[in-house]
mmCIF file of C-alpha atoms and ligand atoms in Angstrom:
data_model
loop_
_atom_site.group_PDB
_atom_site.id
_atom_site.type_symbol
_atom_site.label_atom_id
_atom_site.label_comp_id
_atom_site.label_asym_id
_atom_site.label_seq_id
_atom_site.Cartn_x
_atom_site.Cartn_y
_atom_site.Cartn_z
ATOM 1 C CA MET A 1 7.095 -16.259 -21.421
ATOM 2 C CA ASP A 2 4.498 -13.573 -20.857
ATOM 3 C CA LEU A 3 4.891 -11.630 -17.612
ATOM 4 C CA LYS A 4 2.394 -8.892 -18.493
ATOM 5 C CA THR A 5 -0.370 -7.840 -16.137
ATOM 6 C CA LYS A 6 -2.948 -5.072 -16.144
ATOM 7 C CA TYR A 7 -3.190 -2.961 -13.005
ATOM 8 C CA LEU A 8 -5.424 0.151 -12.719
ATOM 9 C CA GLY A 9 -5.865 0.026 -16.475
ATOM 10 C CA LEU A 10 -2.092 0.321 -16.918
ATOM 11 C CA GLU A 11 -0.401 -2.315 -19.054
ATOM 12 C CA LEU A 12 2.512 -3.437 -16.894
ATOM 13 C CA LYS A 13 5.324 -5.496 -18.386
ATOM 14 C CA ASN A 14 5.458 -7.615 -15.220
ATOM 15 C CA PRO A 15 3.814 -7.631 -11.770
ATOM 16 C CA VAL A 16 6.807 -6.292 -9.800
ATOM 17 C CA VAL A 17 6.095 -2.731 -8.688
ATOM 18 C CA ALA A 18 8.287 -0.654 -6.376
ATOM 19 C CA SER A 19 6.160 0.314 -3.371
ATOM 20 C CA ALA A 20 6.289 3.825 -1.894
ATOM 21 C CA SER A 21 9.611 4.228 -0.093
ATOM 22 C CA PRO A 22 12.603 6.576 0.153
ATOM 23 C CA LEU A 23 14.004 4.893 -2.990
ATOM 24 C CA SER A 24 11.743 7.134 -5.070
ATOM 25 C CA GLN A 25 13.181 10.293 -3.526
ATOM 26 C CA GLU A 26 16.083 10.181 -5.980
ATOM 27 C CA VAL A 27 15.449 10.276 -9.718
ATOM 28 C CA ASP A 28 18.593 8.191 -10.115
ATOM 29 C CA ASN A 29 17.224 5.361 -7.989
ATOM 30 C CA VAL A 30 14.000 5.328 -9.978
ATOM 31 C CA LYS A 31 16.066 5.064 -13.168
ATOM 32 C CA LYS A 32 17.939 2.147 -11.570
ATOM 33 C CA LEU A 33 14.637 0.490 -10.683
ATOM 34 C CA GLU A 34 13.520 0.874 -14.295
ATOM 35 C CA ASP A 35 16.825 -0.524 -15.587
ATOM 36 C CA ALA A 36 16.496 -3.484 -13.213
ATOM 37 C CA GLY A 37 13.096 -4.247 -14.757
ATOM 38 C CA VAL A 38 10.483 -2.920 -12.349
ATOM 39 C CA SER A 39 7.165 -2.336 -14.154
ATOM 40 C CA ALA A 40 5.997 0.767 -12.242
ATOM 41 C CA VAL A 41 7.012 2.899 -9.282
ATOM 42 C CA VAL A 42 4.819 4.264 -6.522
ATOM 43 C CA ALA A 43 6.398 7.508 -5.344
ATOM 44 C CA TYR A 44 6.856 8.187 -1.622
ATOM 45 C CA SER A 45 3.854 9.941 -0.083
ATOM 46 C CA LEU A 46 2.868 13.522 0.236
ATOM 47 C CA PHE A 47 1.129 13.827 3.618
ATOM 48 C CA GLU A 48 -2.103 15.625 4.415
ATOM 49 C CA GLU A 49 -0.345 17.279 7.364
ATOM 50 C CA GLN A 50 2.340 18.710 5.066
ATOM 51 C CA ILE A 51 -0.254 20.210 2.752
ATOM 52 C CA SER A 52 -2.461 21.550 5.541
ATOM 53 C CA HIS A 53 0.546 23.085 7.256
ATOM 54 C CA GLU A 54 1.750 24.774 4.104
ATOM 55 C CA SER A 55 -1.644 26.140 3.113
ATOM 56 C CA GLY A 56 -2.456 27.227 6.666
ATOM 57 C CA GLU A 57 -5.727 25.454 6.274
ATOM 58 C CA LEU A 58 -5.395 23.312 9.386
ATOM 59 C CA ASP A 59 -8.629 21.413 9.045
ATOM 60 C CA HIS A 60 -6.815 18.204 8.586
ATOM 61 C CA PHE A 61 -7.813 16.250 11.623
ATOM 62 C CA LEU A 62 -11.155 14.622 12.154
ATOM 63 C CA SER A 63 -13.670 17.433 12.018
ATOM 64 C CA HIS A 64 -15.504 16.155 15.106
ATOM 65 C CA HIS A 65 -12.230 16.046 16.992
ATOM 66 C CA ALA A 66 -11.225 19.602 16.318
ATOM 67 C CA GLU A 67 -10.569 20.263 19.999
ATOM 68 C CA SER A 68 -7.684 17.776 19.986
ATOM 69 C CA HIS A 69 -6.178 19.455 16.998
ATOM 70 C CA ALA A 70 -3.756 21.932 18.555
ATOM 71 C CA GLU A 71 -2.232 19.266 20.739
ATOM 72 C CA ALA A 72 -2.117 16.748 17.923
ATOM 73 C CA THR A 73 -0.192 18.986 15.553
ATOM 74 C CA SER A 74 2.685 19.198 18.013
ATOM 75 C CA TYR A 75 3.354 15.494 17.408
ATOM 76 C CA PHE A 76 3.957 15.958 13.728
ATOM 77 C CA PRO A 77 7.391 16.425 12.225
ATOM 78 C CA GLU A 78 8.360 19.980 11.352
ATOM 79 C CA PRO A 79 7.952 20.723 7.624
ATOM 80 C CA GLU A 80 11.726 20.933 7.162
ATOM 81 C CA GLU A 81 12.034 17.325 8.315
ATOM 82 C CA PHE A 82 10.344 16.218 5.104
ATOM 83 C CA VAL A 83 12.537 15.859 2.059
ATOM 84 C CA THR A 84 10.167 17.922 -0.032
ATOM 85 C CA GLY A 85 7.250 20.263 0.497
ATOM 86 C CA PRO A 86 3.999 19.990 -1.474
ATOM 87 C CA TYR A 87 5.202 22.073 -4.438
ATOM 88 C CA GLU A 88 8.527 20.268 -4.658
ATOM 89 C CA TYR A 89 6.604 16.996 -4.574
ATOM 90 C CA LEU A 90 4.702 17.975 -7.714
ATOM 91 C CA ASP A 91 7.969 18.970 -9.422
ATOM 92 C CA HIS A 92 9.469 15.665 -8.371
ATOM 93 C CA ILE A 93 6.588 13.697 -9.935
ATOM 94 C CA ALA A 94 7.043 15.689 -13.166
ATOM 95 C CA ASN A 95 10.810 14.987 -13.072
ATOM 96 C CA LEU A 96 10.287 11.270 -12.506
ATOM 97 C CA LYS A 97 7.891 11.190 -15.460
ATOM 98 C CA LYS A 98 10.495 12.861 -17.656
ATOM 99 C CA ALA A 99 13.269 10.521 -16.508
ATOM 100 C CA VAL A 100 11.647 7.117 -17.071
ATOM 101 C CA ASP A 101 9.173 5.384 -19.395
ATOM 102 C CA ILE A 102 7.468 3.173 -16.800
ATOM 103 C CA PRO A 103 4.285 4.397 -15.090
ATOM 104 C CA ILE A 104 4.711 6.630 -12.043
ATOM 105 C CA ILE A 105 2.024 6.361 -9.387
ATOM 106 C CA GLY A 106 1.781 9.387 -7.103
ATOM 107 C CA SER A 107 0.972 8.855 -3.434
ATOM 108 C CA LEU A 108 -1.171 10.943 -1.122
ATOM 109 C CA ASN A 109 -1.295 9.978 2.517
ATOM 110 C CA GLY A 110 -4.055 11.292 4.721
ATOM 111 C CA VAL A 111 -7.198 10.586 6.609
ATOM 112 C CA SER A 112 -9.882 13.248 6.247
ATOM 113 C CA ALA A 113 -11.835 14.872 3.438
ATOM 114 C CA GLY A 114 -10.392 18.416 3.727
ATOM 115 C CA GLY A 115 -9.178 20.881 1.123
ATOM 116 C CA TRP A 116 -5.842 19.040 0.957
ATOM 117 C CA VAL A 117 -7.415 16.450 -1.335
ATOM 118 C CA ASP A 118 -7.221 19.039 -4.151
ATOM 119 C CA TYR A 119 -3.590 17.999 -4.325
ATOM 120 C CA ALA A 120 -4.760 14.773 -5.918
ATOM 121 C CA LYS A 121 -5.630 16.831 -9.007
ATOM 122 C CA SER A 122 -2.260 18.594 -8.843
ATOM 123 C CA ILE A 123 -0.489 15.230 -8.764
ATOM 124 C CA GLN A 124 -2.510 14.206 -11.814
ATOM 125 C CA ASP A 125 -1.600 17.477 -13.546
ATOM 126 C CA ALA A 126 2.072 16.862 -12.735
ATOM 127 C CA GLY A 127 1.817 13.786 -14.949
ATOM 128 C CA ALA A 128 1.245 10.864 -12.582
ATOM 129 C CA ASP A 129 -0.261 7.849 -14.347
ATOM 130 C CA ALA A 130 -2.319 6.926 -11.293
ATOM 131 C CA LEU A 131 -2.690 7.880 -7.660
ATOM 132 C CA GLU A 132 -2.311 5.733 -4.574
ATOM 133 C CA LEU A 133 -4.306 7.106 -1.672
ATOM 134 C CA ASN A 134 -2.877 5.810 1.582
ATOM 135 C CA ILE A 135 -5.325 6.175 4.439
ATOM 136 C CA TYR A 136 -3.365 5.510 7.599
ATOM 137 C CA TYR A 137 -5.304 6.027 10.772
ATOM 138 C CA VAL A 138 -5.132 4.387 14.168
ATOM 139 C CA ALA A 139 -8.577 4.706 15.736
ATOM 140 C CA THR A 140 -7.543 5.411 19.327
ATOM 141 C CA ASP A 141 -10.701 7.227 20.464
ATOM 142 C CA PRO A 142 -12.917 4.798 22.412
ATOM 143 C CA ASN A 143 -15.963 6.863 21.459
ATOM 144 C CA LEU A 144 -15.409 6.558 17.736
ATOM 145 C CA THR A 145 -17.358 3.645 16.286
ATOM 146 C CA GLY A 146 -16.259 1.338 13.499
ATOM 147 C CA GLN A 147 -19.016 2.751 11.317
ATOM 148 C CA GLU A 148 -17.753 6.323 11.865
ATOM 149 C CA VAL A 149 -14.196 5.326 11.040
ATOM 150 C CA GLU A 150 -15.296 3.564 7.862
ATOM 151 C CA ASP A 151 -17.481 6.523 6.833
ATOM 152 C CA MET A 152 -14.498 8.828 7.229
ATOM 153 C CA TYR A 153 -12.473 6.626 4.872
ATOM 154 C CA ILE A 154 -15.264 6.524 2.311
ATOM 155 C CA GLU A 155 -15.724 10.315 2.387
ATOM 156 C CA THR A 156 -12.003 10.785 1.806
ATOM 157 C CA ILE A 157 -11.980 8.354 -1.114
ATOM 158 C CA GLU A 158 -15.021 10.011 -2.696
ATOM 159 C CA ALA A 159 -13.484 13.463 -2.269
ATOM 160 C CA VAL A 160 -10.279 12.330 -3.988
ATOM 161 C CA LYS A 161 -12.068 10.467 -6.777
ATOM 162 C CA LYS A 162 -14.384 13.391 -7.571
ATOM 163 C CA ASN A 163 -11.911 15.494 -9.535
ATOM 164 C CA LEU A 164 -9.621 12.878 -11.011
ATOM 165 C CA SER A 165 -9.503 11.211 -14.391
ATOM 166 C CA ILE A 166 -6.495 9.008 -13.555
ATOM 167 C CA PRO A 167 -7.152 5.756 -11.661
ATOM 168 C CA VAL A 168 -7.036 5.754 -7.858
ATOM 169 C CA ALA A 169 -5.811 2.850 -5.760
ATOM 170 C CA VAL A 170 -6.519 2.888 -2.035
ATOM 171 C CA LYS A 171 -3.893 1.554 0.370
ATOM 172 C CA LEU A 172 -5.405 0.296 3.601
ATOM 173 C CA GLY A 173 -4.430 -1.269 6.891
ATOM 174 C CA PRO A 174 -5.870 -4.628 7.955
ATOM 175 C CA PHE A 175 -7.643 -3.596 11.157
ATOM 176 C CA PHE A 176 -11.317 -3.516 10.289
ATOM 177 C CA THR A 177 -14.007 -5.647 11.886
ATOM 178 C CA ALA A 178 -15.476 -6.951 8.659
ATOM 179 C CA PHE A 179 -12.791 -6.324 6.108
ATOM 180 C CA ALA A 180 -14.572 -7.985 3.179
ATOM 181 C CA ASN A 181 -17.559 -5.702 3.636
ATOM 182 C CA PHE A 182 -15.395 -2.626 4.042
ATOM 183 C CA ALA A 183 -13.398 -3.532 0.937
ATOM 184 C CA LYS A 184 -16.684 -3.664 -0.961
ATOM 185 C CA ARG A 185 -17.615 -0.205 0.320
ATOM 186 C CA VAL A 186 -14.255 1.138 -0.841
ATOM 187 C CA ASP A 187 -14.851 -0.562 -4.177
ATOM 188 C CA ASN A 188 -18.301 1.023 -4.453
ATOM 189 C CA ALA A 189 -16.831 4.428 -3.587
ATOM 190 C CA GLY A 190 -14.945 4.163 -6.869
ATOM 191 C CA ALA A 191 -11.506 2.818 -5.940
ATOM 192 C CA ASP A 192 -9.844 1.347 -9.017
ATOM 193 C CA GLY A 193 -7.428 -0.666 -6.922
ATOM 194 C CA LEU A 194 -6.932 -1.927 -3.383
ATOM 195 C CA VAL A 195 -3.396 -2.073 -2.024
ATOM 196 C CA LEU A 196 -3.229 -4.445 0.937
ATOM 197 C CA PHE A 197 -1.841 -3.835 3.523
ATOM 198 C CA ASN A 198 -0.266 -0.832 5.125
ATOM 199 C CA ARG A 199 2.250 -2.001 7.693
ATOM 200 C CA PHE A 200 1.640 -0.381 11.029
ATOM 201 C CA TYR A 201 4.904 0.750 12.459
ATOM 202 C CA GLN A 202 4.660 -0.566 15.980
ATOM 203 C CA PRO A 203 6.542 1.647 18.406
ATOM 204 C CA ASP A 204 8.795 0.154 21.066
ATOM 205 C CA PHE A 205 9.821 1.478 24.492
ATOM 206 C CA ASP A 206 13.417 2.485 25.129
ATOM 207 C CA LEU A 207 13.864 1.718 28.837
ATOM 208 C CA GLU A 208 17.183 3.547 29.087
ATOM 209 C CA LYS A 209 15.732 6.873 27.970
ATOM 210 C CA PHE A 210 12.125 6.127 28.991
ATOM 211 C CA GLU A 211 11.013 7.104 25.513
ATOM 212 C CA VAL A 212 8.675 5.687 22.918
ATOM 213 C CA VAL A 213 10.731 4.838 19.839
ATOM 214 C CA PRO A 214 8.842 4.537 16.582
ATOM 215 C CA ASN A 215 11.670 2.782 14.755
ATOM 216 C CA ILE A 216 11.086 0.965 11.480
ATOM 217 C CA GLU A 217 11.879 -2.717 11.158
ATOM 218 C CA LEU A 218 12.034 -3.808 7.545
ATOM 219 C CA SER A 219 9.703 -6.678 6.775
ATOM 220 C CA GLY A 220 10.342 -10.414 6.627
ATOM 221 C CA ASN A 221 8.507 -12.505 4.061
ATOM 222 C CA TRP A 222 6.273 -14.308 6.562
ATOM 223 C CA GLU A 223 4.427 -10.950 6.677
ATOM 224 C CA MET A 224 3.052 -11.491 3.201
ATOM 225 C CA ARG A 225 0.668 -14.129 4.544
ATOM 226 C CA LEU A 226 -1.763 -11.432 5.631
ATOM 227 C CA PRO A 227 -2.179 -9.868 2.150
ATOM 228 C CA LEU A 228 -2.027 -13.346 0.633
ATOM 229 C CA ARG A 229 -5.045 -14.450 2.634
ATOM 230 C CA TRP A 230 -7.065 -11.309 1.984
ATOM 231 C CA LEU A 231 -6.351 -11.182 -1.717
ATOM 232 C CA SER A 232 -7.564 -14.795 -1.898
ATOM 233 C CA ILE A 233 -10.744 -13.881 -0.059
ATOM 234 C CA LEU A 234 -11.498 -10.692 -2.002
ATOM 235 C CA TYR A 235 -10.649 -11.957 -5.477
ATOM 236 C CA GLY A 236 -13.861 -12.067 -7.485
ATOM 237 C CA ASN A 237 -15.773 -10.128 -4.816
ATOM 238 C CA VAL A 238 -14.591 -6.628 -5.742
ATOM 239 C CA LYS A 239 -14.228 -4.897 -9.110
ATOM 240 C CA ALA A 240 -11.076 -3.061 -8.052
ATOM 241 C CA ASP A 241 -7.703 -4.538 -8.987
ATOM 242 C CA LEU A 242 -5.902 -6.110 -6.054
ATOM 243 C CA ALA A 243 -2.288 -5.368 -5.239
ATOM 244 C CA ALA A 244 -0.267 -6.709 -2.326
ATOM 245 C CA THR A 245 2.310 -4.988 -0.159
ATOM 246 C CA SER A 246 4.114 -6.306 2.963
ATOM 247 C CA GLY A 247 6.745 -8.982 3.051
ATOM 248 C CA ILE A 248 7.126 -9.640 -0.680
ATOM 249 C CA ASN A 249 10.818 -10.448 -1.005
ATOM 250 C CA THR A 250 11.286 -13.115 -3.687
ATOM 251 C CA GLY A 251 10.025 -14.205 -7.097
ATOM 252 C CA VAL A 252 8.102 -17.042 -5.464
ATOM 253 C CA ASP A 253 6.401 -14.509 -3.162
ATOM 254 C CA VAL A 254 5.281 -12.575 -6.258
ATOM 255 C CA ILE A 255 3.896 -15.767 -7.824
ATOM 256 C CA LYS A 256 1.932 -16.582 -4.663
ATOM 257 C CA ILE A 257 0.373 -13.107 -4.786
ATOM 258 C CA MET A 258 -0.612 -13.680 -8.419
ATOM 259 C CA MET A 259 -2.147 -17.057 -7.554
ATOM 260 C CA ALA A 260 -4.177 -15.362 -4.814
ATOM 261 C CA GLY A 261 -5.555 -12.910 -7.364
ATOM 262 C CA GLY A 262 -3.114 -9.989 -7.313
ATOM 263 C CA LYS A 263 -2.516 -7.792 -10.342
ATOM 264 C CA ALA A 264 0.615 -6.279 -8.839
ATOM 265 C CA ALA A 265 3.105 -7.280 -6.151
ATOM 266 C CA MET A 266 4.733 -4.313 -4.470
ATOM 267 C CA MET A 267 8.142 -4.337 -2.843
ATOM 268 C CA ALA A 268 9.845 -1.891 -0.482
ATOM 269 C CA SER A 269 11.891 -3.530 2.329
ATOM 270 C CA GLU A 270 13.716 -5.998 0.093
ATOM 271 C CA LEU A 271 14.705 -3.223 -2.317
ATOM 272 C CA LEU A 272 15.796 -0.963 0.531
ATOM 273 C CA LYS A 273 17.955 -3.793 1.911
ATOM 274 C CA LYS A 274 19.477 -4.975 -1.361
ATOM 275 C CA GLY A 275 19.144 -2.017 -3.708
ATOM 276 C CA PRO A 276 17.106 -1.439 -6.890
ATOM 277 C CA GLU A 277 19.167 -4.109 -8.701
ATOM 278 C CA ARG A 278 17.389 -6.802 -6.656
ATOM 279 C CA VAL A 279 14.402 -6.483 -9.039
ATOM 280 C CA THR A 280 16.372 -8.293 -11.763
ATOM 281 C CA GLY A 281 16.916 -11.267 -9.446
ATOM 282 C CA VAL A 282 13.226 -11.353 -8.513
ATOM 283 C CA LEU A 283 12.238 -11.373 -12.202
ATOM 284 C CA THR A 284 14.708 -14.191 -12.883
ATOM 285 C CA GLU A 285 13.221 -16.195 -10.004
ATOM 286 C CA ILE A 286 9.731 -15.694 -11.466
ATOM 287 C CA LYS A 287 10.835 -16.849 -14.932
ATOM 288 C CA GLU A 288 12.697 -19.866 -13.538
ATOM 289 C CA TRP A 289 9.675 -20.940 -11.539
ATOM 290 C CA MET A 290 7.364 -20.519 -14.517
ATOM 291 C CA GLU A 291 9.686 -22.518 -16.745
ATOM 292 C CA GLU A 292 9.957 -25.332 -14.237
ATOM 293 C CA LYS A 293 6.196 -25.516 -13.678
ATOM 294 C CA GLU A 294 5.416 -24.924 -17.356
ATOM 295 C CA TYR A 295 3.441 -21.713 -16.936
ATOM 296 C CA GLU A 296 3.323 -19.518 -20.017
ATOM 297 C CA SER A 297 1.843 -16.355 -18.591
ATOM 298 C CA ILE A 298 1.214 -14.487 -15.375
ATOM 299 C CA GLN A 299 -2.402 -13.996 -16.371
ATOM 300 C CA GLN A 300 -3.016 -17.732 -16.420
ATOM 301 C CA MET A 301 -2.101 -17.977 -12.731
ATOM 302 C CA GLN A 302 -3.961 -14.872 -11.458
ATOM 303 C CA GLY A 303 -6.629 -15.944 -8.957
ATOM 304 C CA SER A 304 -6.101 -19.667 -9.525
ATOM 305 C CA MET A 305 -5.549 -20.303 -5.805
ATOM 306 C CA SER A 306 -8.078 -17.752 -4.564
ATOM 307 C CA GLN A 307 -11.112 -18.680 -2.509
ATOM 308 C CA LYS A 308 -13.436 -17.861 -5.411
ATOM 309 C CA SER A 309 -14.458 -21.484 -5.764
ATOM 310 C CA VAL A 310 -14.621 -22.174 -2.015
ATOM 311 C CA ALA A 311 -18.292 -22.565 -1.098
ATOM 312 C CA GLU A 312 -17.957 -21.331 2.488
ATOM 313 C CA PRO A 313 -14.817 -19.234 2.933
ATOM 314 C CA ALA A 314 -15.461 -18.500 6.631
ATOM 315 C CA ALA A 315 -15.773 -22.232 7.441
ATOM 316 C CA PHE A 316 -12.701 -22.899 5.279
ATOM 317 C CA GLU A 317 -10.743 -20.333 7.316
ATOM 318 C CA ARG A 318 -11.790 -21.972 10.604
ATOM 319 C CA ALA A 319 -10.917 -25.433 9.312
ATOM 320 C CA ASN A 320 -7.458 -24.217 8.279
ATOM 321 C CA TYR A 321 -6.997 -22.546 11.648
ATOM 322 C CA MET A 322 -7.799 -25.766 13.493
ATOM 323 C CA LYS A 323 -5.590 -27.790 11.155
ATOM 324 C CA ALA A 324 -2.678 -25.389 11.703
ATOM 325 C CA LEU A 325 -2.950 -25.594 15.494
ATOM 326 C CA ARG A 326 -3.200 -29.389 15.447
ATOM 327 C CA SER A 327 -0.301 -29.815 13.048
ATOM 328 C CA TYR A 328 2.175 -28.382 15.589
ATOM 329 C CA LYS A 329 4.231 -31.114 17.199
ATOM 330 C CA ALA A 330 5.506 -30.149 20.641
HETATM 331 C C1 FMN B 401 11.407 3.563 5.087
HETATM 332 C C2 FMN B 401 10.012 3.364 4.540
HETATM 333 C C3 FMN B 401 9.309 4.451 4.040
HETATM 334 C C4 FMN B 401 8.011 4.280 3.548
HETATM 335 N N1 FMN B 401 7.330 5.350 3.049
HETATM 336 C C5 FMN B 401 6.068 5.185 2.587
HETATM 337 C C6 FMN B 401 5.336 6.278 2.055
HETATM 338 O O1 FMN B 401 5.828 7.408 1.937
HETATM 339 N N2 FMN B 401 4.070 6.041 1.651
HETATM 340 C C7 FMN B 401 3.477 4.800 1.721
HETATM 341 O O2 FMN B 401 2.321 4.640 1.314
HETATM 342 N N3 FMN B 401 4.157 3.728 2.196
HETATM 343 C C8 FMN B 401 5.424 3.903 2.625
HETATM 344 N N4 FMN B 401 6.105 2.828 3.109
HETATM 345 C C9 FMN B 401 5.449 1.525 3.152
HETATM 346 C C10 FMN B 401 5.853 0.650 1.957
HETATM 347 O O3 FMN B 401 5.401 1.207 0.732
HETATM 348 C C11 FMN B 401 5.266 -0.758 2.066
HETATM 349 O O4 FMN B 401 3.868 -0.729 1.930
HETATM 350 C C12 FMN B 401 5.614 -1.438 3.377
HETATM 351 O O5 FMN B 401 6.957 -1.217 3.741
HETATM 352 C C13 FMN B 401 5.398 -2.947 3.284
HETATM 353 O O6 FMN B 401 6.087 -3.500 2.196
HETATM 354 P P1 FMN B 401 7.509 -4.248 2.376
HETATM 355 O O7 FMN B 401 7.278 -5.402 3.254
HETATM 356 O O8 FMN B 401 7.897 -4.631 0.974
HETATM 357 O O9 FMN B 401 8.453 -3.259 2.976
HETATM 358 C C14 FMN B 401 7.421 2.981 3.577
HETATM 359 C C15 FMN B 401 8.155 1.903 4.044
HETATM 360 C C16 FMN B 401 9.440 2.069 4.524
HETATM 361 C C17 FMN B 401 10.183 0.864 5.021
#
């Protein structure tokens, strides 16, 4: 049975990739992930704010929103609250590379095209096999248009791509007006991969303390329906490799992502809940499913259930929406 897949030009032994999470903070856990069979690891992110803080550069926020900058920085965690600073991050990438044979994908997390993007080159020099650029931005300013937000993303991607020879995947959130068009713009800006989707950590209110609490809920596998749909829609419409993140918890989830057109299925919550060893179980579930359904390779299923052959995807989506609503029996 052939589980191989090619993602960002990397030959992966299977599609199960560990998504950026605290698991990659310990070399030992990354070794455990490798032993359990994971095909690549995305390291936790180095944040633009960490780099800007350390270098004293402080041009990290939207340039046309400089006046909000001083106030905004007070929201950010103090540097000591991060496990590592920028230099330690580079050392950590080099250490991970030394410790394991599987590809290590570095992760930069930011939003604007400032001097911090030079760190992309440093991550490459530290030995990362590829870079994941996570652009996480909640567009709260009512005066900022969709076009401006998208342009800001594109500028950041171009700035990162400019000096790199390793492949760059871009991790995005789902909240864009015309996502298919935006994905194409990201593709044209040179992204080698699209990682869909960032989970937005929705804050709650604590009514005892009258505080906003940005606590993290680990995902459930119904959440993978969002990337599943968008991989299906984008497959064949962008050159970049597609990878899914959010809600992938089982071997069957991974297979669905492959059928939609994914080259990699990334997991964080499930591995945080059950430990790195869970990867072995997921791989067994994939193999059992393939045996039962007589599939010989992952490649043969990639994109087979995408919307590539659907003549009118938008009409198809509406038809499915109506069908879903009507199928509910009260
Ligand atoms: C505790 C925690 C820390 C995370 N840290 C990062 C990070 O540093 N960089 C990043 O791009 N994503 C980070 N993520 C997001 C995950 O990589 C992943 O995209 C998201 O959790 C959805 O996948 P899941 O449903 O498998 O958890 C983090 C997620 C969790 C739960």
